[in-house]
């Protein structure tokens, strides 16, 4: 049963990624690629039961402010490396464009407590 559920989850994720990629413009597609390569290790959830090291990012990140996002990417934080010497300005702009396409996840339903 676990194998069937895992296969279903992977199939749904692949279908969602394909659907999203078809709606992204060229800059957003580049941002998705650079994000996956440079940011995904900390900001993408590897499986449903595993938490990420960094926060999940979406269009509400930094209140959608491009300059705030750029400052975090360029300068880093105490827990995040600076990417100013690693990424080109166009790649940083592409990451920001991509993150702004990621929907905010739905809030989990409150669990019923007895």
mmCIF file of N, CA, C and O in Angstrom, residues 9 28 38 57 71-72 74 81 102 104-107:
data_model
loop_
_atom_site.group_PDB
_atom_site.id
_atom_site.type_symbol
_atom_site.label_atom_id
_atom_site.label_comp_id
_atom_site.label_asym_id
_atom_site.label_seq_id
_atom_site.Cartn_x
_atom_site.Cartn_y
_atom_site.Cartn_z
ATOM 1 N N UNK A 9 1.677 9.864 -5.245
ATOM 2 C CA UNK A 9 2.175 11.187 -4.864
ATOM 3 C C UNK A 9 3.185 11.680 -5.894
ATOM 4 O O UNK A 9 3.143 12.830 -6.325
ATOM 5 N N UNK A 28 10.659 32.857 -15.592
ATOM 6 C CA UNK A 28 10.184 32.055 -14.470
ATOM 7 C C UNK A 28 10.686 30.612 -14.569
ATOM 8 O O UNK A 28 11.015 30.001 -13.549
ATOM 9 N N UNK A 38 20.017 25.631 -6.691
ATOM 10 C CA UNK A 38 20.747 26.406 -5.689
ATOM 11 C C UNK A 38 20.018 26.560 -4.360
ATOM 12 O O UNK A 38 20.662 26.743 -3.337
ATOM 13 N N UNK A 57 9.091 28.510 0.360
ATOM 14 C CA UNK A 57 8.943 29.842 -0.225
ATOM 15 C C UNK A 57 7.780 29.858 -1.200
ATOM 16 O O UNK A 57 7.533 28.895 -1.912
ATOM 17 N N UNK A 71 17.533 41.096 -1.324
ATOM 18 C CA UNK A 71 18.491 41.313 -0.234
ATOM 19 C C UNK A 71 18.805 40.004 0.490
ATOM 20 O O UNK A 71 19.968 39.727 0.812
ATOM 21 N N UNK A 72 17.786 39.182 0.732
ATOM 22 C CA UNK A 72 18.018 37.888 1.378
ATOM 23 C C UNK A 72 18.895 36.995 0.502
ATOM 24 O O UNK A 72 19.829 36.354 1.000
ATOM 25 N N UNK A 74 20.984 37.859 -2.022
ATOM 26 C CA UNK A 74 22.315 38.433 -2.242
ATOM 27 C C UNK A 74 23.168 38.365 -0.976
ATOM 28 O O UNK A 74 24.319 37.927 -1.014
ATOM 29 N N UNK A 81 23.413 31.058 3.282
ATOM 30 C CA UNK A 81 24.591 31.678 2.662
ATOM 31 C C UNK A 81 24.202 32.811 1.712
ATOM 32 O O UNK A 81 23.092 32.846 1.192
ATOM 33 N N UNK A 102 4.637 30.745 -7.091
ATOM 34 C CA UNK A 102 4.328 29.598 -6.238
ATOM 35 C C UNK A 102 3.170 29.967 -5.309
ATOM 36 O O UNK A 102 3.265 30.931 -4.546
ATOM 37 N N UNK A 104 0.493 30.109 -2.248
ATOM 38 C CA UNK A 104 0.578 29.949 -0.799
ATOM 39 C C UNK A 104 -0.160 28.664 -0.454
ATOM 40 O O UNK A 104 -1.295 28.468 -0.885
ATOM 41 N N UNK A 105 0.474 27.761 0.306
ATOM 42 C CA UNK A 105 -0.220 26.525 0.648
ATOM 43 C C UNK A 105 -1.435 26.785 1.521
ATOM 44 O O UNK A 105 -1.443 27.733 2.321
ATOM 45 N N UNK A 106 -2.427 25.957 1.368
ATOM 46 C CA UNK A 106 -3.630 26.081 2.188
ATOM 47 C C UNK A 106 -3.287 25.770 3.634
ATOM 48 O O UNK A 106 -2.467 24.901 3.918
ATOM 49 N N UNK A 107 -3.897 26.493 4.539
ATOM 50 C CA UNK A 107 -3.667 26.245 5.965
ATOM 51 C C UNK A 107 -4.258 24.893 6.329
ATOM 52 O O UNK A 107 -5.368 24.560 5.900
#
